mmCIF file of N, CA and C in Angstrom:
data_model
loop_
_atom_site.group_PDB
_atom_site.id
_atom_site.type_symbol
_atom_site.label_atom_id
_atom_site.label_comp_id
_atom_site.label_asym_id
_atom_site.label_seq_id
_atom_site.Cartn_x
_atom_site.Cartn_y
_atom_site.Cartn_z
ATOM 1 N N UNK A 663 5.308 -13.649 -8.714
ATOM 2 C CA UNK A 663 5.109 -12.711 -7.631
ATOM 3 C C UNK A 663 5.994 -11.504 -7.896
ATOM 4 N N UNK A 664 6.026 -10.121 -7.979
ATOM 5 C CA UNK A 664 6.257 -8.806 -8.045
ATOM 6 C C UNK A 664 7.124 -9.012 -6.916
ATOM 7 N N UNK A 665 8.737 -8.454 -7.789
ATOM 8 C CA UNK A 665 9.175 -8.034 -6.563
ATOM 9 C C UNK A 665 9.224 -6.975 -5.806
ATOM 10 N N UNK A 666 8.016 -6.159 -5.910
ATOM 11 C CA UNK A 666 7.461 -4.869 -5.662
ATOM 12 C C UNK A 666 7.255 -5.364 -3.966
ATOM 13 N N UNK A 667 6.960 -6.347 -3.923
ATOM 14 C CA UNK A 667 5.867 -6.772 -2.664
ATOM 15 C C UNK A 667 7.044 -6.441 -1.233
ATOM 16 N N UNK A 668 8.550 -6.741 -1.306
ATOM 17 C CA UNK A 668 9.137 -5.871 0.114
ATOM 18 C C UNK A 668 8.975 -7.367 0.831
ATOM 19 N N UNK A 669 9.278 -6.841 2.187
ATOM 20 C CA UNK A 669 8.914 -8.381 3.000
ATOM 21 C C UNK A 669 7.059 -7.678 3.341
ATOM 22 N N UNK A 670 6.851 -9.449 3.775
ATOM 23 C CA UNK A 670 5.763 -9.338 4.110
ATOM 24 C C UNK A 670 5.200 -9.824 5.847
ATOM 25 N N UNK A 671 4.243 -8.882 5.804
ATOM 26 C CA UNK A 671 4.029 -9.147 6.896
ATOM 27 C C UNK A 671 2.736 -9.323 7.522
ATOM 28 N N UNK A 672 2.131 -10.656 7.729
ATOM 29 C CA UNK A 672 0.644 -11.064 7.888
ATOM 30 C C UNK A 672 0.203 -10.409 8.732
ATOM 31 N N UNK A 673 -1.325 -10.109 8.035
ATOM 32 C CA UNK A 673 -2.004 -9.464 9.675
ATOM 33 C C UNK A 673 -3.302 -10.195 9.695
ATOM 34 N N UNK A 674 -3.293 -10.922 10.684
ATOM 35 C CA UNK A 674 -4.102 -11.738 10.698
ATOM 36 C C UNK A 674 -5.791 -10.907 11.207
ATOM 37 N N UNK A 675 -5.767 -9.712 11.972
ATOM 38 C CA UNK A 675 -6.556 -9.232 12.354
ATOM 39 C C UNK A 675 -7.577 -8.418 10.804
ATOM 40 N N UNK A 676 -6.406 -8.443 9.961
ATOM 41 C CA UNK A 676 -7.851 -7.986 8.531
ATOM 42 C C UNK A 676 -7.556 -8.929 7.979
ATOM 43 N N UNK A 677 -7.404 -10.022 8.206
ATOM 44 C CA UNK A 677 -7.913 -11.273 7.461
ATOM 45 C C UNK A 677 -8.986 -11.626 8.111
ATOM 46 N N UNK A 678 -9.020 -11.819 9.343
ATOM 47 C CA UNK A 678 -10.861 -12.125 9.756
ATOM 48 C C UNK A 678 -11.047 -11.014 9.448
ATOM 49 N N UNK A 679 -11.422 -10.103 9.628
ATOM 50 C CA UNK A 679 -12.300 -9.108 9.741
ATOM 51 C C UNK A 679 -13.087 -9.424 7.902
ATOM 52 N N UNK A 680 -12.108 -9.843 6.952
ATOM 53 C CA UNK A 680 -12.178 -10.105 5.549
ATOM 54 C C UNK A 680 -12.990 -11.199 5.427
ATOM 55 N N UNK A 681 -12.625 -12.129 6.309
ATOM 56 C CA UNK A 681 -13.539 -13.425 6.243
ATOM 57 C C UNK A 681 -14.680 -13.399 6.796
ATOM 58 N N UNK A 682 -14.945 -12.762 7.945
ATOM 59 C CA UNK A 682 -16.184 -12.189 8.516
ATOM 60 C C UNK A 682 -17.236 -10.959 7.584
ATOM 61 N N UNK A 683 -16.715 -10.383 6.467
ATOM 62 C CA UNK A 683 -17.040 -10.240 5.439
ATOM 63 C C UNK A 683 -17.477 -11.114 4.078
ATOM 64 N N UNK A 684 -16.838 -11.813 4.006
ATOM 65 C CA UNK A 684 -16.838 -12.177 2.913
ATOM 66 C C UNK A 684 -17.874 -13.308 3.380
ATOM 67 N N UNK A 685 -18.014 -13.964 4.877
ATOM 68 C CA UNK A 685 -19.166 -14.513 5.117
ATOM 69 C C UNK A 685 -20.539 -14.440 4.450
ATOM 70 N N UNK A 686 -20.433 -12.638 5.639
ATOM 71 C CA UNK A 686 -21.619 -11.845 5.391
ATOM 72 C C UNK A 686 -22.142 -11.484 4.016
ATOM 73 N N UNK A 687 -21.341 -11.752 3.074
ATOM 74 C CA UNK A 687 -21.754 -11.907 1.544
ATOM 75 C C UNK A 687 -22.100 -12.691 1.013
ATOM 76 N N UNK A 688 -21.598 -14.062 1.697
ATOM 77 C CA UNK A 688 -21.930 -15.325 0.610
ATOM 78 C C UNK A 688 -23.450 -15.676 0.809
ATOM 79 N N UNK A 689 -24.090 -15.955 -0.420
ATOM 80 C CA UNK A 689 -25.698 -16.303 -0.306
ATOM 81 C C UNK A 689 -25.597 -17.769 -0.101
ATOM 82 N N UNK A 690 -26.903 -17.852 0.226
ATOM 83 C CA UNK A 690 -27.416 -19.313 0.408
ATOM 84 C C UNK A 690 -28.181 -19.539 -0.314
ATOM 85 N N UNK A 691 -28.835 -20.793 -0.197
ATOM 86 C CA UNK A 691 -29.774 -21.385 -1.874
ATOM 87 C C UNK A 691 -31.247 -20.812 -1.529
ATOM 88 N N UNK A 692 -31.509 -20.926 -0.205
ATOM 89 C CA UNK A 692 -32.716 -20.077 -0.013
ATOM 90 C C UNK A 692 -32.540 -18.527 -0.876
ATOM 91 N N UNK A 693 -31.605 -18.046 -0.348
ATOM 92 C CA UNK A 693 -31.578 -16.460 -0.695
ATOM 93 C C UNK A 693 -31.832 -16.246 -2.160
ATOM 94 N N UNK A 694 -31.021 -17.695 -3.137
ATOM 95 C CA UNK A 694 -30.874 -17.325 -4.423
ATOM 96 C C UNK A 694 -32.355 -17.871 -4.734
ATOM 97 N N UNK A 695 -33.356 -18.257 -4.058
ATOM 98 C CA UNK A 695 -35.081 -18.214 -4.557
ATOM 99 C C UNK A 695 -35.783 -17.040 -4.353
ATOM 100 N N UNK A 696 -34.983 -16.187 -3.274
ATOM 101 C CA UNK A 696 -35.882 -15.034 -2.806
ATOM 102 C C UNK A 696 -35.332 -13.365 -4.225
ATOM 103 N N UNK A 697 -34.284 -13.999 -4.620
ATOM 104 C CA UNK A 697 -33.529 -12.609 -5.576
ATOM 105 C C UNK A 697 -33.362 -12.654 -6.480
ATOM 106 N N UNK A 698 -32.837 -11.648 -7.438
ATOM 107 C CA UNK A 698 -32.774 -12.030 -9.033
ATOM 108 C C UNK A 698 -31.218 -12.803 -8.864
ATOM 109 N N UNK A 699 -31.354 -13.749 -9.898
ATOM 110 C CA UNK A 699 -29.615 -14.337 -10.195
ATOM 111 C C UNK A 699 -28.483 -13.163 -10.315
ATOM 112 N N UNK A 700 -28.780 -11.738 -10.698
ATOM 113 C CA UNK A 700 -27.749 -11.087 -10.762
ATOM 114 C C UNK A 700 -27.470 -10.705 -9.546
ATOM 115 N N UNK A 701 -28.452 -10.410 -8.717
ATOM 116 C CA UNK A 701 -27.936 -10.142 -7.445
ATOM 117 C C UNK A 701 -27.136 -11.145 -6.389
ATOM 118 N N UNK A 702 -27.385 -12.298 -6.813
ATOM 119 C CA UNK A 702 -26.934 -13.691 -6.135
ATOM 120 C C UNK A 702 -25.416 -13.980 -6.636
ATOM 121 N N UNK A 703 -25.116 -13.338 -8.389
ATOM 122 C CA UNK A 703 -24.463 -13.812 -8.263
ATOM 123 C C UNK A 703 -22.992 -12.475 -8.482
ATOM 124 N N UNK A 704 -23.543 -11.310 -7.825
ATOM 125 C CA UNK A 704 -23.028 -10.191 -7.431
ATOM 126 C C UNK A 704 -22.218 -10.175 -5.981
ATOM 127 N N UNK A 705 -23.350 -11.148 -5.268
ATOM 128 C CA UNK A 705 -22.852 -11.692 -4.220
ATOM 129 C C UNK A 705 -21.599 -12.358 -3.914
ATOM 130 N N UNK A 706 -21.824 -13.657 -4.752
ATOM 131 C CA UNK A 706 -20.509 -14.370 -5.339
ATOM 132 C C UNK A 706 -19.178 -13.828 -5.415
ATOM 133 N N UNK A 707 -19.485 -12.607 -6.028
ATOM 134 C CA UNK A 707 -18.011 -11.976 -6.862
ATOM 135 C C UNK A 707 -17.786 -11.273 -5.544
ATOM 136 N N UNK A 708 -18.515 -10.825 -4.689
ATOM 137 C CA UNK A 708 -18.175 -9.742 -3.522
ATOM 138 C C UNK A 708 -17.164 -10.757 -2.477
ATOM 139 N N UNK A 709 -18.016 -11.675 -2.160
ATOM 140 C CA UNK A 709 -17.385 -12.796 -1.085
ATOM 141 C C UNK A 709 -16.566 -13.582 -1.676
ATOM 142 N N UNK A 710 -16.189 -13.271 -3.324
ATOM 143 C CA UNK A 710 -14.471 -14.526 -3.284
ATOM 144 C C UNK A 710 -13.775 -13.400 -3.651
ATOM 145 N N UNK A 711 -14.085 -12.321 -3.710
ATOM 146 C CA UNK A 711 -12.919 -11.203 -3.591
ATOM 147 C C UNK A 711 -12.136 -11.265 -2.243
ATOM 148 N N UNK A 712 -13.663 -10.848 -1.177
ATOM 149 C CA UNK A 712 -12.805 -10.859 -0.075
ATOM 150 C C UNK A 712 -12.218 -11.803 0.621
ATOM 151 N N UNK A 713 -12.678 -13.175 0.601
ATOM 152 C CA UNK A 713 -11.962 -14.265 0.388
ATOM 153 C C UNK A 713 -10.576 -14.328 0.128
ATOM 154 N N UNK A 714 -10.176 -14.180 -1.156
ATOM 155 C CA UNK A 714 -8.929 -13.683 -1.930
ATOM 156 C C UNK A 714 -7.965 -12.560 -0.630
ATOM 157 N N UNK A 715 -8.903 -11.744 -0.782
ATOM 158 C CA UNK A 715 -7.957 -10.581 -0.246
ATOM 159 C C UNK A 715 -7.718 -11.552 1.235
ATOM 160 N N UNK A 716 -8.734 -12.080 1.772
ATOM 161 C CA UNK A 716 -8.662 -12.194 3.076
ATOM 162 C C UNK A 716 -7.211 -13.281 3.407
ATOM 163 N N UNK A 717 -7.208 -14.445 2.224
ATOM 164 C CA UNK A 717 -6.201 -14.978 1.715
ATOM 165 C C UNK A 717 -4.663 -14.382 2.177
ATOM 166 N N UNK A 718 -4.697 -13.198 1.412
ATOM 167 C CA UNK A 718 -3.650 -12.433 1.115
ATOM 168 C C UNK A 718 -3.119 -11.418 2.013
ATOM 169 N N UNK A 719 -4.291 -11.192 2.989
ATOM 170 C CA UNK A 719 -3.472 -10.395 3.945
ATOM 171 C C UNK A 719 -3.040 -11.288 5.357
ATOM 172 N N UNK A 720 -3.608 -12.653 5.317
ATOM 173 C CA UNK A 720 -2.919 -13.603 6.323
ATOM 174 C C UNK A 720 -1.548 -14.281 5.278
ATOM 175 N N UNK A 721 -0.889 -13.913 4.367
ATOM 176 C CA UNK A 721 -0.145 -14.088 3.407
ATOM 177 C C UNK A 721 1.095 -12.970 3.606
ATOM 178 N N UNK A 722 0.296 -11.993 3.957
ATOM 179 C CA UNK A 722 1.509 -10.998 4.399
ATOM 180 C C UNK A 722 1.146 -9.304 3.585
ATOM 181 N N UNK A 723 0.168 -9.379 2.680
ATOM 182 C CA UNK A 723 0.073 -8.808 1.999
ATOM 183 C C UNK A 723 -0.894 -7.050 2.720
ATOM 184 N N UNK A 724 -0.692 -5.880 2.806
ATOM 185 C CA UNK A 724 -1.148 -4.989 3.669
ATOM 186 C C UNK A 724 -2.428 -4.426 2.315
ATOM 187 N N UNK A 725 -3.311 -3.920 3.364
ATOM 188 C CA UNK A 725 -4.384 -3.510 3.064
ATOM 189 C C UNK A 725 -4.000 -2.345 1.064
ATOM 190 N N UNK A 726 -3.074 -1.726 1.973
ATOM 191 C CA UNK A 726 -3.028 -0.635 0.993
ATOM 192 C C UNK A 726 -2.492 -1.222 -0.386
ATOM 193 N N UNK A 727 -1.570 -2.144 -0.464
ATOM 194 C CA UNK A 727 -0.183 -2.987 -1.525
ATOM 195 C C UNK A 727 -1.960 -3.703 -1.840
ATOM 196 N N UNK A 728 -2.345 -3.979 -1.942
ATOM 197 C CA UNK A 728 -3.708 -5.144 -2.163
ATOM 198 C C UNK A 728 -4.443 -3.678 -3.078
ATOM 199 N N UNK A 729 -4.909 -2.890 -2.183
ATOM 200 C CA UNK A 729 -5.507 -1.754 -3.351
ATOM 201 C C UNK A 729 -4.845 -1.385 -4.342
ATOM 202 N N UNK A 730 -3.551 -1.382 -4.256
ATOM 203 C CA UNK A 730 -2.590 -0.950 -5.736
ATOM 204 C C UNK A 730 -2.764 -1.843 -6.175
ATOM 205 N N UNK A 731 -2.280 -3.222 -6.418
ATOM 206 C CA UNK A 731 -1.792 -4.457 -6.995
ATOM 207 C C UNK A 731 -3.355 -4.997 -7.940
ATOM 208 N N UNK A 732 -4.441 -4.956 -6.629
ATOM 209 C CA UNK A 732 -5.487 -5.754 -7.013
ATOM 210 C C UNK A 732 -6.604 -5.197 -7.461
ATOM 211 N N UNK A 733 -6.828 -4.084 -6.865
ATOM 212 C CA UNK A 733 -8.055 -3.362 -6.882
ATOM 213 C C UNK A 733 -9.936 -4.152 -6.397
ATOM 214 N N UNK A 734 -10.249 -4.642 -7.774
ATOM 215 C CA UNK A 734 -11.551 -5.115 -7.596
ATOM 216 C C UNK A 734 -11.530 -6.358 -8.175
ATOM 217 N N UNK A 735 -10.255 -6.398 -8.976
ATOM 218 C CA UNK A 735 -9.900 -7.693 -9.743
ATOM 219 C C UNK A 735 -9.947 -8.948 -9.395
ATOM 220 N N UNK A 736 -11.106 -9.358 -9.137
ATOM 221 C CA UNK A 736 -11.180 -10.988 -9.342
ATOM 222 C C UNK A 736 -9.904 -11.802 -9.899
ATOM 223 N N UNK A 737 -10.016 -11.975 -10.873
ATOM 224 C CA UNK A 737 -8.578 -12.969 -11.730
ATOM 225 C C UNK A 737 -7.074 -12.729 -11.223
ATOM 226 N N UNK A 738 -7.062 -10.956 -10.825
ATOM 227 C CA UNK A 738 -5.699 -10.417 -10.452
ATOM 228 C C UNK A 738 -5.485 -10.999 -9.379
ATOM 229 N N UNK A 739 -6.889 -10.913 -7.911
ATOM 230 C CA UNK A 739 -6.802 -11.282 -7.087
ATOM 231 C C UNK A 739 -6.504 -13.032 -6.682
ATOM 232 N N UNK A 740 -6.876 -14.123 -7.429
ATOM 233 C CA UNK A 740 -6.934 -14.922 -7.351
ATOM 234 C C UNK A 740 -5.305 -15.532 -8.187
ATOM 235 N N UNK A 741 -4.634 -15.133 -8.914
ATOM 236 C CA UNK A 741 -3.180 -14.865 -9.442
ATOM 237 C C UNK A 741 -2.314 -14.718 -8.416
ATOM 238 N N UNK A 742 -2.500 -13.382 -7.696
ATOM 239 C CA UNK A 742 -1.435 -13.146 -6.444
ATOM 240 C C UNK A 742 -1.555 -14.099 -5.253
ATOM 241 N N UNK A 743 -3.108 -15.004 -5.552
ATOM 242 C CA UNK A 743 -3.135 -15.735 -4.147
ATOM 243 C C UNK A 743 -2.555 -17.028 -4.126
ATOM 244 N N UNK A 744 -2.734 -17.416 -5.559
ATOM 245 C CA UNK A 744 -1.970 -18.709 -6.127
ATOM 246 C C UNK A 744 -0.522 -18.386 -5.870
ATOM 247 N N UNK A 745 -0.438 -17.361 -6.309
ATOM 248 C CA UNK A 745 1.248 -16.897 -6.451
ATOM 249 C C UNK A 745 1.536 -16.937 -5.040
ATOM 250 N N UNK A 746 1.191 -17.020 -4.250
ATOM 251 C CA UNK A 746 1.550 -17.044 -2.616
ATOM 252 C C UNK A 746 0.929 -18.161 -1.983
ATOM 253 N N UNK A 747 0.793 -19.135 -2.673
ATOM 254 C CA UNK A 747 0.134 -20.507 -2.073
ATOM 255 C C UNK A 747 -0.659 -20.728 -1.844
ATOM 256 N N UNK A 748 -1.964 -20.113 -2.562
ATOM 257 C CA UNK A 748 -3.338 -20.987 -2.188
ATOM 258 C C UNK A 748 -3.424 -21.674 -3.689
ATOM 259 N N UNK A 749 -3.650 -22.898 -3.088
ATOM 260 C CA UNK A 749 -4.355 -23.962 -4.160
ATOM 261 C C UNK A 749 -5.603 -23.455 -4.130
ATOM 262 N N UNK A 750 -5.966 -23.044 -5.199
ATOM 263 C CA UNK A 750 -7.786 -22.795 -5.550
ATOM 264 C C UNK A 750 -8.551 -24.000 -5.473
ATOM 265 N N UNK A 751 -9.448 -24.203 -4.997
ATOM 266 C CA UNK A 751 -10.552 -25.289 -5.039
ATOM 267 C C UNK A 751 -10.891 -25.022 -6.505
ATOM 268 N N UNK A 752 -11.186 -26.420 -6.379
ATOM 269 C CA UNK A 752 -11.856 -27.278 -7.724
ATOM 270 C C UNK A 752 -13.184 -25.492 -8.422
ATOM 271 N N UNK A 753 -12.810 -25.253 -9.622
ATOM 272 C CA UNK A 753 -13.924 -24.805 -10.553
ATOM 273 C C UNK A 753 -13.837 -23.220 -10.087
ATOM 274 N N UNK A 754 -12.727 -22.719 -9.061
ATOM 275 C CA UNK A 754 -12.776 -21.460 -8.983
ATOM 276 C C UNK A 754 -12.810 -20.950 -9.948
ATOM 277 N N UNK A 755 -11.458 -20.758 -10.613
ATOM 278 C CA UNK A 755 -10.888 -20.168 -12.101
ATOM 279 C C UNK A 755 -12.747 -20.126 -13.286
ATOM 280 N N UNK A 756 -13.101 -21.361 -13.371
ATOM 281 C CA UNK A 756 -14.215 -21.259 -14.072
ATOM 282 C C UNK A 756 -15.858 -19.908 -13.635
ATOM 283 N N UNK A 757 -15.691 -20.189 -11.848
ATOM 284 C CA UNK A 757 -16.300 -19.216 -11.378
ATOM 285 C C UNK A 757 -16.222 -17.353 -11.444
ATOM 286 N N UNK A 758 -14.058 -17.133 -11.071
ATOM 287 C CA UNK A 758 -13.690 -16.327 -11.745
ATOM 288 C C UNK A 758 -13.855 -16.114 -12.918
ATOM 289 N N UNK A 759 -13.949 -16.578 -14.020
ATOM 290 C CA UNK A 759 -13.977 -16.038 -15.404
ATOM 291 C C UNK A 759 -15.352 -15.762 -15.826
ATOM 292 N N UNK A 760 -16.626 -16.248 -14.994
ATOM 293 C CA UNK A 760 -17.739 -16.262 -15.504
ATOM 294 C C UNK A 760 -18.231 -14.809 -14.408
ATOM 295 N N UNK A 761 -17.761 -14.489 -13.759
ATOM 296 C CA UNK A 761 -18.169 -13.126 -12.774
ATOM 297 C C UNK A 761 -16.987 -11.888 -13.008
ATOM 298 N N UNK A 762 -15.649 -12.107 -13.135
ATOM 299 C CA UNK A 762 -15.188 -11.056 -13.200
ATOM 300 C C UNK A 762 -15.361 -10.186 -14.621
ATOM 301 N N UNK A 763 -15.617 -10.409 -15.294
ATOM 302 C CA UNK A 763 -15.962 -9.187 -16.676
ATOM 303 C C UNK A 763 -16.757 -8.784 -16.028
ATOM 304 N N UNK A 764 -18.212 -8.942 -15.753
ATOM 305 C CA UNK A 764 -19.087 -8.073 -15.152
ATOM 306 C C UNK A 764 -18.703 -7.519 -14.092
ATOM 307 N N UNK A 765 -18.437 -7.592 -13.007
ATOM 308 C CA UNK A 765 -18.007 -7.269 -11.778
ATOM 309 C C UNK A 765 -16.814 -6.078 -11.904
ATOM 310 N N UNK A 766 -15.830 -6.142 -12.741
ATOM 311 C CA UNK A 766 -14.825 -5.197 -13.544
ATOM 312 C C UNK A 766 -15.618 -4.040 -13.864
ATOM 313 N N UNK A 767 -16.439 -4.232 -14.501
ATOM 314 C CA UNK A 767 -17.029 -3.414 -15.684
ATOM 315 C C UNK A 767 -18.639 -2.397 -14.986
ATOM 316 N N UNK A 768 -19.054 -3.009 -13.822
ATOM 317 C CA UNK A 768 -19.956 -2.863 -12.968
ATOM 318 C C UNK A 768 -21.487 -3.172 -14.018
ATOM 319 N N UNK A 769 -21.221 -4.259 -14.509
ATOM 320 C CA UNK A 769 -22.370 -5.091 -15.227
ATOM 321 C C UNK A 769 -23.889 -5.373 -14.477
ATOM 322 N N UNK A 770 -22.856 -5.773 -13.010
ATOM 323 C CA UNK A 770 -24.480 -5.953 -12.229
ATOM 324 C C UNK A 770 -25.470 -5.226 -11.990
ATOM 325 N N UNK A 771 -25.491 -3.741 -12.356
ATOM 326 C CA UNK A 771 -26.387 -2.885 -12.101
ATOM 327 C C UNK A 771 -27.245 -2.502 -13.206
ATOM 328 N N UNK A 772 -26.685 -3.894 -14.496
ATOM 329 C CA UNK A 772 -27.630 -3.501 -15.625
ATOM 330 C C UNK A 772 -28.354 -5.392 -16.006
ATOM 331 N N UNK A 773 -29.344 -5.842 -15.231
ATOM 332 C CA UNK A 773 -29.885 -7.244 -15.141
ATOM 333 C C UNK A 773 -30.414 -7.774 -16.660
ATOM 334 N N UNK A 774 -29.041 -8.350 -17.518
ATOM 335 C CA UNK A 774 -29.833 -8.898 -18.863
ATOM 336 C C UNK A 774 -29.097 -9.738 -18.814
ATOM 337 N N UNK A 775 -27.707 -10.528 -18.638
ATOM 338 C CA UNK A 775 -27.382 -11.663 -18.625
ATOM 339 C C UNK A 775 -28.125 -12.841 -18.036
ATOM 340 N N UNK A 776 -28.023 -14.329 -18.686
ATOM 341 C CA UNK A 776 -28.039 -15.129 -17.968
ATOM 342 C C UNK A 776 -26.750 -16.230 -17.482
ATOM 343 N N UNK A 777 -27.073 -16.601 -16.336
ATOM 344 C CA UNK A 777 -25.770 -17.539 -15.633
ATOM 345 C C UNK A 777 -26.348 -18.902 -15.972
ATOM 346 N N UNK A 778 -25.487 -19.520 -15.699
ATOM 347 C CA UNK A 778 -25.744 -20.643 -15.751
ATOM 348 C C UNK A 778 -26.435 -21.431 -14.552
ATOM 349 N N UNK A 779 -27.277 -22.320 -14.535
ATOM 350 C CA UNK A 779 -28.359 -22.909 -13.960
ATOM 351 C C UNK A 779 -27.595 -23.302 -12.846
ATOM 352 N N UNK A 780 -26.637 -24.134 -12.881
ATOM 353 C CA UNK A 780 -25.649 -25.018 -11.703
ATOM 354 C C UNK A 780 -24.564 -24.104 -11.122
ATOM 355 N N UNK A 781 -24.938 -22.883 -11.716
ATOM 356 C CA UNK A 781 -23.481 -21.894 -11.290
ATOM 357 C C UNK A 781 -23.336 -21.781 -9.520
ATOM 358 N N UNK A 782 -24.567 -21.452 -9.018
ATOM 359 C CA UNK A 782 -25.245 -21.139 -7.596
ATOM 360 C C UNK A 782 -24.154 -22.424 -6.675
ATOM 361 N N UNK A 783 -24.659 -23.669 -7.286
ATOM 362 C CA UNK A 783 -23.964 -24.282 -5.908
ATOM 363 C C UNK A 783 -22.698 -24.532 -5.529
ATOM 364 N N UNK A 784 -22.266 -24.286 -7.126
ATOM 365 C CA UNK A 784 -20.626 -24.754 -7.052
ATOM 366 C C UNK A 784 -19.683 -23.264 -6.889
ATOM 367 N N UNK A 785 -20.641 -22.190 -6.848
ATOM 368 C CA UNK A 785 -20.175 -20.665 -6.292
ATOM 369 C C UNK A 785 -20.171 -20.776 -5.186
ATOM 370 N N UNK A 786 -21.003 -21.864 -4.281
ATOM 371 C CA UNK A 786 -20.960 -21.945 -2.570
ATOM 372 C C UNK A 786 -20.034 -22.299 -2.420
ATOM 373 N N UNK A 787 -20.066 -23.392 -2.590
ATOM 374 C CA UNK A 787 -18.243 -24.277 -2.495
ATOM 375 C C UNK A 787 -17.495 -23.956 -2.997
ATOM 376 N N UNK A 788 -17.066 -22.790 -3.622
ATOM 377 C CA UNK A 788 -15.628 -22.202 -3.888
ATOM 378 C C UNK A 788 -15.881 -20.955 -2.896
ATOM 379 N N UNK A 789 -16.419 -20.570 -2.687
ATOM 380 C CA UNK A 789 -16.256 -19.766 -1.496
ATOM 381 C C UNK A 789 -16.681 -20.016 -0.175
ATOM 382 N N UNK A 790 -16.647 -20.877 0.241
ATOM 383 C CA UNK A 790 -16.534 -21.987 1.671
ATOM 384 C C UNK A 790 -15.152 -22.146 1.594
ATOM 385 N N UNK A 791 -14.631 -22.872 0.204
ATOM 386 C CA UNK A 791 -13.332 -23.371 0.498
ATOM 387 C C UNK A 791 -12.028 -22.356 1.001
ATOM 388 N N UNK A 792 -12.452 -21.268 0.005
ATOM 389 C CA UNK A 792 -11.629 -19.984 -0.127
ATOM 390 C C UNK A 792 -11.491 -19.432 1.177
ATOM 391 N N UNK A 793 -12.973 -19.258 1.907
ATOM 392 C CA UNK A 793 -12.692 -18.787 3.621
ATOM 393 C C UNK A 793 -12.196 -19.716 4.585
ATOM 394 N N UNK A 794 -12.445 -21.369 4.214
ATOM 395 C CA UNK A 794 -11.482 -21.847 4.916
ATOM 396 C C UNK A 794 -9.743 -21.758 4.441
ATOM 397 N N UNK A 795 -9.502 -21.581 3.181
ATOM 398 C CA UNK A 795 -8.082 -21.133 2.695
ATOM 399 C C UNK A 795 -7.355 -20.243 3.885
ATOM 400 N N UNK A 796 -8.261 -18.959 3.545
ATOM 401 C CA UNK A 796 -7.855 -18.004 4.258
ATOM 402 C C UNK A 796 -7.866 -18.286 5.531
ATOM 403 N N UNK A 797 -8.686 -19.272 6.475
ATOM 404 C CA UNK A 797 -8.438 -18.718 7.526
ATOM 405 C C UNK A 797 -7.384 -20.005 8.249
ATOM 406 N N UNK A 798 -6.740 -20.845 7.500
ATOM 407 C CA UNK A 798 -5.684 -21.835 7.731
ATOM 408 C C UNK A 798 -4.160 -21.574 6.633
ATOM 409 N N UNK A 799 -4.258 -20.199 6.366
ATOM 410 C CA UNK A 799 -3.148 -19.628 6.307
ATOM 411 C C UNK A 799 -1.989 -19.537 7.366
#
């Protein structure tokens, strides 16, 4: 943990507001029949970001210190959250590594990869777990 970070001070009011986001992002298995996989799994990377962040600002961490530190960074984000006590659910890290290069790089707006077949359900359940993380901070 950076000792950049100062004391901290949770705000629990943009942590829901983060989780109430990061809801509104996560797909369902219906959705991923109705869309292309990149968009499903664009989704993914949107809702365990904010997840993460949402994590991190019931952690203590302020909106703005999160835009310096983290930016859009998946892996960064999920580093500082460990680093402040969230145990990641089972297969995050694997989920992170298979979405953040693209997501970094803004990959999703060019549809030629493929994901992996089983990626969809076990992307639900790391981001179920992650918004319950965050919101039993």
């Amino acid at each position: 943990m950076p000792a950049s970070l100062g004391s901290l001070t949770p705000d629990p009011a943009l942590a829901d507001l983060l989780i109430g986001n990061a809801s509104s992002f996560r797909p369902d298995l219906q959705m991923a029949e109705g869309f292309g996989r990149h968009i499903i799994i664009h989704h993914v990377a949107i809702a365990i970001e904010l997840a993460l962040k949402a994590y991190l600002a019931r952690a203590g961490i302020d909106d703005d210190r999160q835009r310096q530190l983290i930016g859009h960074d998946l892996d960064r984000a999920l580093k500082f959250a460990e680093a402040h006590g969230l145990v990641a659910p089972p297969r995050t890290r694997d989920v992170v590594e298979l979405v953040h290069p693209y997501f970094m790089q803004g990959g999703f707006h060019r549809e030629k990869r493929s994901w992996p077949g089983d990626i969809t359900p076990v992307a639900l359940d790391v981001i179920d777990e992650l918004i319950t993380a965050a919101s039993q901070v």
